PDB file of C-alpha atoms and ligand atoms in Angstrom:
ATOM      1  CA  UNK N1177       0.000   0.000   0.000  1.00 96.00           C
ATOM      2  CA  UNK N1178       2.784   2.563   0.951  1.00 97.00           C
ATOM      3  CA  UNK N1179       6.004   2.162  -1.201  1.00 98.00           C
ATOM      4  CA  UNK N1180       9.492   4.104  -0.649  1.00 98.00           C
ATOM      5  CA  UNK N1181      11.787   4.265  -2.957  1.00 98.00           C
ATOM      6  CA  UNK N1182      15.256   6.170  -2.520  1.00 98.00           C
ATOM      7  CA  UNK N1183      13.872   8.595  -0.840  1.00 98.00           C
ATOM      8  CA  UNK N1184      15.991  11.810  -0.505  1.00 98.00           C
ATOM      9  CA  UNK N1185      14.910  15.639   1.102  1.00 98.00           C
ATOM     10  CA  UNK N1186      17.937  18.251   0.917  1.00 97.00           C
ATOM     11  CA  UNK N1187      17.128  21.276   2.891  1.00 96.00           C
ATOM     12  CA  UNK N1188      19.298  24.440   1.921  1.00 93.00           C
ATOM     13  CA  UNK N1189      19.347  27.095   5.031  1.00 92.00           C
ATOM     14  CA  UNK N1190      21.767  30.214   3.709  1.00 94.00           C
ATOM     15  CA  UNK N1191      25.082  28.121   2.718  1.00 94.00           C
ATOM     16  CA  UNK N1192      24.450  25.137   5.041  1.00 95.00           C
ATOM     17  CA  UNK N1193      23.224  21.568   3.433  1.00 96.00           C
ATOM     18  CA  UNK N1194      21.345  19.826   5.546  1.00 96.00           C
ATOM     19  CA  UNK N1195      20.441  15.958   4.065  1.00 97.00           C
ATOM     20  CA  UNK N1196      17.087  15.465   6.564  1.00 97.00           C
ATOM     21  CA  UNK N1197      16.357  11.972   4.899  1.00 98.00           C
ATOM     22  CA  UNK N1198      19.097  10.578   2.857  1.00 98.00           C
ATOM     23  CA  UNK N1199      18.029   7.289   0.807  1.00 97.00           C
ATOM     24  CA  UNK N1200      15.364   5.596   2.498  1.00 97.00           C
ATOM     25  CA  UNK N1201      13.232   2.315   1.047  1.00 97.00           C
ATOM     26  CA  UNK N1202      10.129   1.227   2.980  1.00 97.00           C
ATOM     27  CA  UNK N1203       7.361  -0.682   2.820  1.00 98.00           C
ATOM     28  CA  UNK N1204       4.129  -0.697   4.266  1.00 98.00           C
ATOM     29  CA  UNK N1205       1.409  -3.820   3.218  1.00 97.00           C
ATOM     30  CA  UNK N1206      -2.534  -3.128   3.604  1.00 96.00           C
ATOM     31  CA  UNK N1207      -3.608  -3.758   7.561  1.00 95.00           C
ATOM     32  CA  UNK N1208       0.128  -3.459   8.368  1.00 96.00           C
ATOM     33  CA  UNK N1209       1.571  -1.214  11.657  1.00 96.00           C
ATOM     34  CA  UNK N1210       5.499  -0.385  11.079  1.00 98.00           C
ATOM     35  CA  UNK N1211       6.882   2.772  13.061  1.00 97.00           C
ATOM     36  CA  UNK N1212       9.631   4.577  12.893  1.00 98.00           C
ATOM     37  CA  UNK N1213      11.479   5.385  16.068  1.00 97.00           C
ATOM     38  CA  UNK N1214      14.460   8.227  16.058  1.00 96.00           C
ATOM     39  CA  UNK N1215      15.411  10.782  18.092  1.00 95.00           C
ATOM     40  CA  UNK N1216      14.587  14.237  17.336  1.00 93.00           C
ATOM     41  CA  UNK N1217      16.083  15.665  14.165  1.00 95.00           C
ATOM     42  CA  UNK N1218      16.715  12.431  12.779  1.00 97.00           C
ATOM     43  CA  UNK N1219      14.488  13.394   9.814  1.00 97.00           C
ATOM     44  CA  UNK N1220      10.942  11.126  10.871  1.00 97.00           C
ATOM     45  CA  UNK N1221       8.806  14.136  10.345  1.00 96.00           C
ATOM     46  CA  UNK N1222      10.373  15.103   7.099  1.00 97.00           C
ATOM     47  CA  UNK N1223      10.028  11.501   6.184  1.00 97.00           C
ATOM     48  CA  UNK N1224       6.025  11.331   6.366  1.00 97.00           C
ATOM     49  CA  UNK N1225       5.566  14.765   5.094  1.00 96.00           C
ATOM     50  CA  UNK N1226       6.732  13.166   2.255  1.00 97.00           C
ATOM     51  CA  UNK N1227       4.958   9.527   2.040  1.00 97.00           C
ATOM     52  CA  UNK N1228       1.576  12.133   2.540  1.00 95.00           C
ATOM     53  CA  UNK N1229       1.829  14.551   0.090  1.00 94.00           C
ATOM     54  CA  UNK N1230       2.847  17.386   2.142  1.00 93.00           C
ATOM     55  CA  UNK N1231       6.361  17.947   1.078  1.00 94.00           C
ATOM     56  CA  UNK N1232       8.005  17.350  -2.036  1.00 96.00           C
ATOM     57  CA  UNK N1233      11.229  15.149  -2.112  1.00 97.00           C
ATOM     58  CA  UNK N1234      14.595  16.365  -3.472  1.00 97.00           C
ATOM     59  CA  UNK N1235      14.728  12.731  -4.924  1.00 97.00           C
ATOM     60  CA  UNK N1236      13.176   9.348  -5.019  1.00 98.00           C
ATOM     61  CA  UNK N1237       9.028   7.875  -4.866  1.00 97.00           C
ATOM     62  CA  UNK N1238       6.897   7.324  -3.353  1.00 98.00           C
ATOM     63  CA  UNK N1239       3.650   4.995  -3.803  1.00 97.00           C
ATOM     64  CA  UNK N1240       0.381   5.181  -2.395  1.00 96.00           C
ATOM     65  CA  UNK N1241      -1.536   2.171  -3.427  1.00 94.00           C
ATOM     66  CA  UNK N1242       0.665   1.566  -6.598  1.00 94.00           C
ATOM     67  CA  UNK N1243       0.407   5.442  -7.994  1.00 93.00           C
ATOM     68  CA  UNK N1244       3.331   7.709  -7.962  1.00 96.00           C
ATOM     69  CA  UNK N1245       2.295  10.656  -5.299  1.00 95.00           C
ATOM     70  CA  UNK N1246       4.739  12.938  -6.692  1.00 96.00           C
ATOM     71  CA  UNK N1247       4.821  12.371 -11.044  1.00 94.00           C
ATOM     72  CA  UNK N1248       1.605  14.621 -11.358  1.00 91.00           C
ATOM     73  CA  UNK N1249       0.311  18.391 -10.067  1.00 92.00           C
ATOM     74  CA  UNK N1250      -1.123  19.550  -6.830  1.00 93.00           C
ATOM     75  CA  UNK N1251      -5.017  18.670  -8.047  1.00 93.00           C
ATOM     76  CA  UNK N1252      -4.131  15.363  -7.704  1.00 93.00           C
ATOM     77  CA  UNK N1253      -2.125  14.908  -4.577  1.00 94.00           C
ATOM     78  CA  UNK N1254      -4.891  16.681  -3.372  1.00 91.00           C
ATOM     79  CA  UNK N1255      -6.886  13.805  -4.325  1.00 90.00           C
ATOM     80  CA  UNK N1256      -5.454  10.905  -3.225  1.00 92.00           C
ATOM     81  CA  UNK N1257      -5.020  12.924  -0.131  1.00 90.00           C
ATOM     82  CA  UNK N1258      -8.639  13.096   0.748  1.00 87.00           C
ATOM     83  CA  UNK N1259      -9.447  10.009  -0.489  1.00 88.00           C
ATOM     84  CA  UNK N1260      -7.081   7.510   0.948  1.00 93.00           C
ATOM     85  CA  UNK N1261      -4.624   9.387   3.080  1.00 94.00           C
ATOM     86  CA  UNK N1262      -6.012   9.978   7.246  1.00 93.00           C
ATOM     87  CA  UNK N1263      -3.130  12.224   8.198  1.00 92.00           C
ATOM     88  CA  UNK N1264      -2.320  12.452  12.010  1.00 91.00           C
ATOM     89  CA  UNK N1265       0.440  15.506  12.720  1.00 86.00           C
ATOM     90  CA  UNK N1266       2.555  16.370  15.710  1.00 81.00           C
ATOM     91  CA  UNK N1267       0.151  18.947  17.464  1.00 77.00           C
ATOM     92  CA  UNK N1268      -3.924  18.328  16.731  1.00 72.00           C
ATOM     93  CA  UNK N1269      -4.094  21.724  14.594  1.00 83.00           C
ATOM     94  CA  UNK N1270      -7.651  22.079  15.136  1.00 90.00           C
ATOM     95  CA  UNK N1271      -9.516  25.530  13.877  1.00 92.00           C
ATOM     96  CA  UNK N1272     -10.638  27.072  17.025  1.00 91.00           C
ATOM     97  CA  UNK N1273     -13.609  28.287  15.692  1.00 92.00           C
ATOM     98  CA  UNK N1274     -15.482  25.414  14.624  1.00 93.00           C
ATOM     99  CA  UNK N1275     -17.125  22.554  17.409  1.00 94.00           C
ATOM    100  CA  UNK N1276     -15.382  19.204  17.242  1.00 94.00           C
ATOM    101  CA  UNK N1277     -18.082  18.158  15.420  1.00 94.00           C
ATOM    102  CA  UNK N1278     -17.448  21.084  12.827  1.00 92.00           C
ATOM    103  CA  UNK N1279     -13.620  20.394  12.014  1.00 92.00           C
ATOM    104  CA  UNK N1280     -13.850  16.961  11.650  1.00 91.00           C
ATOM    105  CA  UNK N1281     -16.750  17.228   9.106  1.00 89.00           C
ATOM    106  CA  UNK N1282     -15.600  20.433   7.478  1.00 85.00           C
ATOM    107  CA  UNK N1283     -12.380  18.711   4.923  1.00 75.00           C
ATOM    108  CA  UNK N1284     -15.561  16.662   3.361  1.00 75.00           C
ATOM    109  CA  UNK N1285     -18.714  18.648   3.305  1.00 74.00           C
ATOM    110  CA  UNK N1286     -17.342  19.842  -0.927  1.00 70.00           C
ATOM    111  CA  UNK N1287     -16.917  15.474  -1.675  1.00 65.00           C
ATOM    112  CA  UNK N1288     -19.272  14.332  -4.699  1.00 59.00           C
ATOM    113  CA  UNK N1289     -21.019  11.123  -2.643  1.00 63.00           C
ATOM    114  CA  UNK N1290     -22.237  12.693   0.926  1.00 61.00           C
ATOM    115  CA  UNK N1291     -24.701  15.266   1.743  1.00 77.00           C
ATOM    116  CA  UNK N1292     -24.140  17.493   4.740  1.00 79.00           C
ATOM    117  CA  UNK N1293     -26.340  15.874   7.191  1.00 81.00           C
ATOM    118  CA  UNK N1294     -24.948  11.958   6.263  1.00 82.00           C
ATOM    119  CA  UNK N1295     -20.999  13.839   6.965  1.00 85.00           C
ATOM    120  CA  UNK N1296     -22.012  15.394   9.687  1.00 89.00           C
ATOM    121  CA  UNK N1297     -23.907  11.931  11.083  1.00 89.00           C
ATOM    122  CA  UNK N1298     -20.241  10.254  10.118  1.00 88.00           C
ATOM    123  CA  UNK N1299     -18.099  13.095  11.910  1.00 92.00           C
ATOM    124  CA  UNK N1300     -20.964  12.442  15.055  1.00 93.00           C
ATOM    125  CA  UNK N1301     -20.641   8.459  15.194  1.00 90.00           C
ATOM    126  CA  UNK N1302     -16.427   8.665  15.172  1.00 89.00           C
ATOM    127  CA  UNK N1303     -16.667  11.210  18.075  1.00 93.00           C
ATOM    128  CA  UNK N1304     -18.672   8.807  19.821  1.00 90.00           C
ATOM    129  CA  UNK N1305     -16.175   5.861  18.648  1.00 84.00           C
ATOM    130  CA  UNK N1306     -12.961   8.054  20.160  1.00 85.00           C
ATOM    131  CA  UNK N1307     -15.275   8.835  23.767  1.00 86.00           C
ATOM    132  CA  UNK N1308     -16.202  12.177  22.788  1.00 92.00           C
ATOM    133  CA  UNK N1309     -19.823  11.967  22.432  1.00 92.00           C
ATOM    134  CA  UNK N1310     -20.174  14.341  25.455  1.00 94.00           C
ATOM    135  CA  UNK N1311     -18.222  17.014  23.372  1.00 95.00           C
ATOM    136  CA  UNK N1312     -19.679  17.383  20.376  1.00 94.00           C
ATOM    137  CA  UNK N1313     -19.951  20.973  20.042  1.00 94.00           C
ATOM    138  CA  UNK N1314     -17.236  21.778  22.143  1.00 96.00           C
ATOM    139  CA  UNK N1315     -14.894  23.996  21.067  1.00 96.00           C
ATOM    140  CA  UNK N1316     -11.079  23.182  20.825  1.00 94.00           C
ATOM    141  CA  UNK N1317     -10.068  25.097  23.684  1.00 94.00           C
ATOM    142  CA  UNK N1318     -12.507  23.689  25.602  1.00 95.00           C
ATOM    143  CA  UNK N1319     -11.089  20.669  25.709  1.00 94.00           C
ATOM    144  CA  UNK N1320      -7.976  18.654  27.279  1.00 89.00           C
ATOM    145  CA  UNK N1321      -4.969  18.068  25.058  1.00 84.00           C
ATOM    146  CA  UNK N1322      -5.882  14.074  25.234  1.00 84.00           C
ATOM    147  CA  UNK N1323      -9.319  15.446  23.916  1.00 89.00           C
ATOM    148  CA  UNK N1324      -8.205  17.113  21.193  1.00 91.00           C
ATOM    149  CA  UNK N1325      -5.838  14.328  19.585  1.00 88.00           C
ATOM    150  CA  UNK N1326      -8.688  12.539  19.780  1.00 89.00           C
ATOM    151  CA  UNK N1327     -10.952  15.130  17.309  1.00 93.00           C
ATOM    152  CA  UNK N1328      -7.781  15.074  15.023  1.00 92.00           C
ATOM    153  CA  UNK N1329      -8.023  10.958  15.190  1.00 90.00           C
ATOM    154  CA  UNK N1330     -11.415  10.939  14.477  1.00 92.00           C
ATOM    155  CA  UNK N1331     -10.688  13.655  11.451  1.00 92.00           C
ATOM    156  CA  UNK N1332      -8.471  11.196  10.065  1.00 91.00           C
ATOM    157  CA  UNK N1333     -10.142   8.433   9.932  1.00 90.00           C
ATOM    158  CA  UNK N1334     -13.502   9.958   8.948  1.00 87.00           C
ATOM    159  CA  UNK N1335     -12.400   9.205   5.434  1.00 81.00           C
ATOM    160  CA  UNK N1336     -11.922   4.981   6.013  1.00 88.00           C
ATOM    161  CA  UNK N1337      -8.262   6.076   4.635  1.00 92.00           C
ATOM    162  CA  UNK N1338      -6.321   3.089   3.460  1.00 95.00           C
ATOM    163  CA  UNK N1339      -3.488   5.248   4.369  1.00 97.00           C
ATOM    164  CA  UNK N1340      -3.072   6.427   8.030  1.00 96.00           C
ATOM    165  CA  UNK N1341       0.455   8.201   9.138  1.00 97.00           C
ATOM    166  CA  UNK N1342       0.894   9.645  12.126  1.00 96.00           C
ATOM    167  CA  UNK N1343       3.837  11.807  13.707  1.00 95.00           C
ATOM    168  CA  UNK N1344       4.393  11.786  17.454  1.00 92.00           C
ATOM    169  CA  UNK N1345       0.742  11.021  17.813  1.00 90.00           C
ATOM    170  CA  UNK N1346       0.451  11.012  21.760  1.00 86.00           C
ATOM    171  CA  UNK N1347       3.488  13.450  22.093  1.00 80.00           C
ATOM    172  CA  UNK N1348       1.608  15.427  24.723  1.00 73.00           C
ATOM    173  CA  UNK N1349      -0.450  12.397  26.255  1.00 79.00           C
ATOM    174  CA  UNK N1350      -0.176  10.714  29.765  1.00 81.00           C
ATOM    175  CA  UNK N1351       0.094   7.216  29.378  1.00 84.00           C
ATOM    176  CA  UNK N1352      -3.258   6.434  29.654  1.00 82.00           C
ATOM    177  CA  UNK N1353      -4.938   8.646  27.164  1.00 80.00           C
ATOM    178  CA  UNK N1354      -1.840   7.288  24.929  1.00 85.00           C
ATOM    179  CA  UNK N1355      -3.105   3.774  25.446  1.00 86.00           C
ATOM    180  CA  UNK N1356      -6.226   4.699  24.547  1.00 83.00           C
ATOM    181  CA  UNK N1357      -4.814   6.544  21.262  1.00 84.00           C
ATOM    182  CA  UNK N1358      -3.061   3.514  19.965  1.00 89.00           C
ATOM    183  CA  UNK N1359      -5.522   1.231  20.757  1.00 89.00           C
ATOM    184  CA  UNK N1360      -7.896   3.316  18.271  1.00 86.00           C
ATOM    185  CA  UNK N1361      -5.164   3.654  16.049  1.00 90.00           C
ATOM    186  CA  UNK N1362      -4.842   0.082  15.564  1.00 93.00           C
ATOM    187  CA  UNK N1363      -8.105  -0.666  15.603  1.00 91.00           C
ATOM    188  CA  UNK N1364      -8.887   1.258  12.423  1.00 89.00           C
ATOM    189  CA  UNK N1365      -5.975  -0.041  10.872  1.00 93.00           C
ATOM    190  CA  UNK N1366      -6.989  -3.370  11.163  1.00 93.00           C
ATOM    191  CA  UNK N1367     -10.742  -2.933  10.436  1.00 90.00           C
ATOM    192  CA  UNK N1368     -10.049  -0.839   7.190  1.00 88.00           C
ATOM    193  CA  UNK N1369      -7.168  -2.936   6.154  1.00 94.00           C
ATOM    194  CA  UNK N1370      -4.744  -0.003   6.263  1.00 96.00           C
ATOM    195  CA  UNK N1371      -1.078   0.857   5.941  1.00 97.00           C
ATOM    196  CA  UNK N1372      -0.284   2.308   9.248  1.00 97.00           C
ATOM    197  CA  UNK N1373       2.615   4.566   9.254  1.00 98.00           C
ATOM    198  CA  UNK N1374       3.869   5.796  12.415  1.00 97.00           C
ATOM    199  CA  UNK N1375       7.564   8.203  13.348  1.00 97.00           C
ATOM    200  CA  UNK N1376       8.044   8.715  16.981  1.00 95.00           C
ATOM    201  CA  UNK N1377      11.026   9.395  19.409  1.00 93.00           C
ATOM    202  CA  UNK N1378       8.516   6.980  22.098  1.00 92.00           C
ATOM    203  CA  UNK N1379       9.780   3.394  21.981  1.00 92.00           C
ATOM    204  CA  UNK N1380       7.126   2.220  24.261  1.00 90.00           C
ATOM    205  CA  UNK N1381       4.355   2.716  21.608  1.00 92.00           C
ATOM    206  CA  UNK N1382       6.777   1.952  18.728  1.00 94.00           C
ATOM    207  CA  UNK N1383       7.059  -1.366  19.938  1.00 94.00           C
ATOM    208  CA  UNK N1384       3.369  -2.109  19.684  1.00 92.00           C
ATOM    209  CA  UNK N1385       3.815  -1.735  15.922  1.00 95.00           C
ATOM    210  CA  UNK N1386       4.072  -5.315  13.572  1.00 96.00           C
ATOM    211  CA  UNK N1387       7.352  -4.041  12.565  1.00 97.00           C
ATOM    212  CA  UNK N1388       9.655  -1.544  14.372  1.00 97.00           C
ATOM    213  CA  UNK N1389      12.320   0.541  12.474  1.00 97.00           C
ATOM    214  CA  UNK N1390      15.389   2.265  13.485  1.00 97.00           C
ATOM    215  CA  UNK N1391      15.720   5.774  12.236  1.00 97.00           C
ATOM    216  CA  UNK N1392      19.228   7.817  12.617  1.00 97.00           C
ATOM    217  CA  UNK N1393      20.538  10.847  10.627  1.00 97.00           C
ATOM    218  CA  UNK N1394      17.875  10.554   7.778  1.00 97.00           C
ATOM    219  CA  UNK N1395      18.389   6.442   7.307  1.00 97.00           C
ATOM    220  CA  UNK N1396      16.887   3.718   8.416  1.00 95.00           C
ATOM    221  CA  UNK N1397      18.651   0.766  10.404  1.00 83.00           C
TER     222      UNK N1397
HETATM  223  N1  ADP J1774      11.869  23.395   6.736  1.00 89.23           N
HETATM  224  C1  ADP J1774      13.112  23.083   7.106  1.00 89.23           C
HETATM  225  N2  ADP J1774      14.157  23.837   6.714  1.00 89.23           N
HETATM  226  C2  ADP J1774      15.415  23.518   7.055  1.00 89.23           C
HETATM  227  N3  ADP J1774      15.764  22.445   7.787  1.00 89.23           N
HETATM  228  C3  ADP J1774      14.776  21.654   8.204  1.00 89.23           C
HETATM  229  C4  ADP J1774      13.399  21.918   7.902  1.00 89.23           C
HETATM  230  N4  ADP J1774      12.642  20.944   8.444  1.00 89.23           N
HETATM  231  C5  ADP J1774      13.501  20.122   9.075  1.00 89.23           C
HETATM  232  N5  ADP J1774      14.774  20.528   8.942  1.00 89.23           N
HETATM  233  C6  ADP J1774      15.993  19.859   9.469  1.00 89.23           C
HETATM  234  O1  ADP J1774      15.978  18.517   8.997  1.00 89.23           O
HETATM  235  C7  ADP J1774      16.379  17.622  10.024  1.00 89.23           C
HETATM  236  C8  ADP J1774      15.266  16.619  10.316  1.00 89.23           C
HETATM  237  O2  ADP J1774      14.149  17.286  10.880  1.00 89.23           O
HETATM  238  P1  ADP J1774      12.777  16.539  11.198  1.00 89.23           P
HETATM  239  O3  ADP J1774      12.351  15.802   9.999  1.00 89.23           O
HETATM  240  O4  ADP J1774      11.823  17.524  11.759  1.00 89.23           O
HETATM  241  O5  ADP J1774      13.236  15.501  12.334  1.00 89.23           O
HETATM  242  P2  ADP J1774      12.399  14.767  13.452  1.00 89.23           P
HETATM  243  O6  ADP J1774      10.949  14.785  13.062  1.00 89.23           O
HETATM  244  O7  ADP J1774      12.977  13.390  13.516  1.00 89.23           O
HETATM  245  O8  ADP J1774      12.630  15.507  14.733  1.00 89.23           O
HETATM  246  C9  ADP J1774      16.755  18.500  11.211  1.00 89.23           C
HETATM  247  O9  ADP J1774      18.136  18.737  11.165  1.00 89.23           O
HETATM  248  C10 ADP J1774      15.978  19.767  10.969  1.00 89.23           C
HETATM  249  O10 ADP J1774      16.602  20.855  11.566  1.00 89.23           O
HETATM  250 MG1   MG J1775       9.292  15.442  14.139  1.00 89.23          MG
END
């Protein structure tokens, strides 16, 4: 489902070079958990900014069920973004104007197959899935940070993405809540058959993963 190929991202700051992902090959098969452990500024975020579309590698491919993310324009990224790609990042980034209910609905209200009430009725049942159903029109800030990785969970996955990356996903969890987190995590992956891609510095949730890979200095060991 998710296939690296030689995967290169060259940063140029003033005169300084710096090679944030140098080579990297990786596979990820459908219903599959690998994560990436490193410590910080060994390139994991660059990495799966890449594999989702968000930033454009100085070399190499990428696949995302067998179609080469970065051969055509922006329209289509776009597309395979929002169709197959749920997109977890380091901090929830939630619009703090709009309810829960409201920014996890929002990305898919302009999609072809769903009226608003049936996205809205999807955005409702996943909020209820992740233990929000008390906090559906909440507003982002005014809920916990636990709370809120939850919203952006549940706005990745409202999609059933075959895709679903996530970087540092419980970074500012207690362990409980992070349980919690990865339990949903998985769950999805293995209900929708996913590719689950996942770069963290937290070894205790990277070894819940089916595979477990070593990231240093933009390679993998
Ligand atoms: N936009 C950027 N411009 C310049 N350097 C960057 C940029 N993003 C990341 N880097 C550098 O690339 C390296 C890898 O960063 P990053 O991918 O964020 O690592 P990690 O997620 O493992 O902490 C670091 O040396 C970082 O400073
Ligand atoms: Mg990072």
């Amino acid at each position: 489902m998710i296939e690296v190929d030689d995967l290169w991202r060259v940063y140029q700051v003033g005169d300084q070079t710096i090679e944030a992902v140098r080579g990297i090959g990786l596979t990820v098969a459908e219903g599959e958990f690998v994560s990436i452990v490193g410590h910080s500024g060994s390139g994991k975020s660059t990495l799966l900014s890449m594999v989702g579309g968000l930033a454009r590698p100085s070399r190499g491919t990428v696949r995302i069920g067998g179609v080469d993310l970065w051969s055509r324009g922006d329209a289509f990224r776009s597309e395979v973004r929002n169709g197959m790609i749920g997109f977890i990042f380091q901090f929830a980034s939630l619009i703090p104007t709009l309810s829960t209910v409201e920014n996890i609905a929002l990305p898919h209200l302009f999609r072809a197959d769903g009226s608003h009430k049936a996205v809205h009725e999807e955005a409702r049942e996943l909020l209820v899935r992740v233990g929000l159903g008390a906090k559906l029109d909440s507003f982002p800030n005014e809920l916990s940070g636990g709370q809120q990785r939850r919203v952006a969970i549940a706005r990745a996955l409202i999609n059933r993405p075959r895709v679903i990356l996530a970087d540092e996903p419980t970074g500012d969890l207690d362990e409980r809540t992070e349980a919690e987190v990865m339990a949903l995590l998985l769950a999805a992956t293995r209900e929708h058959k996913a590719a689950f891609l996942m770069v963290t510095h937290n070894m205790s949730i990277a070894r819940a993963a089916d595979r477990m890979l070593q990231m240093k200095d933009g390679i993998l060991a």
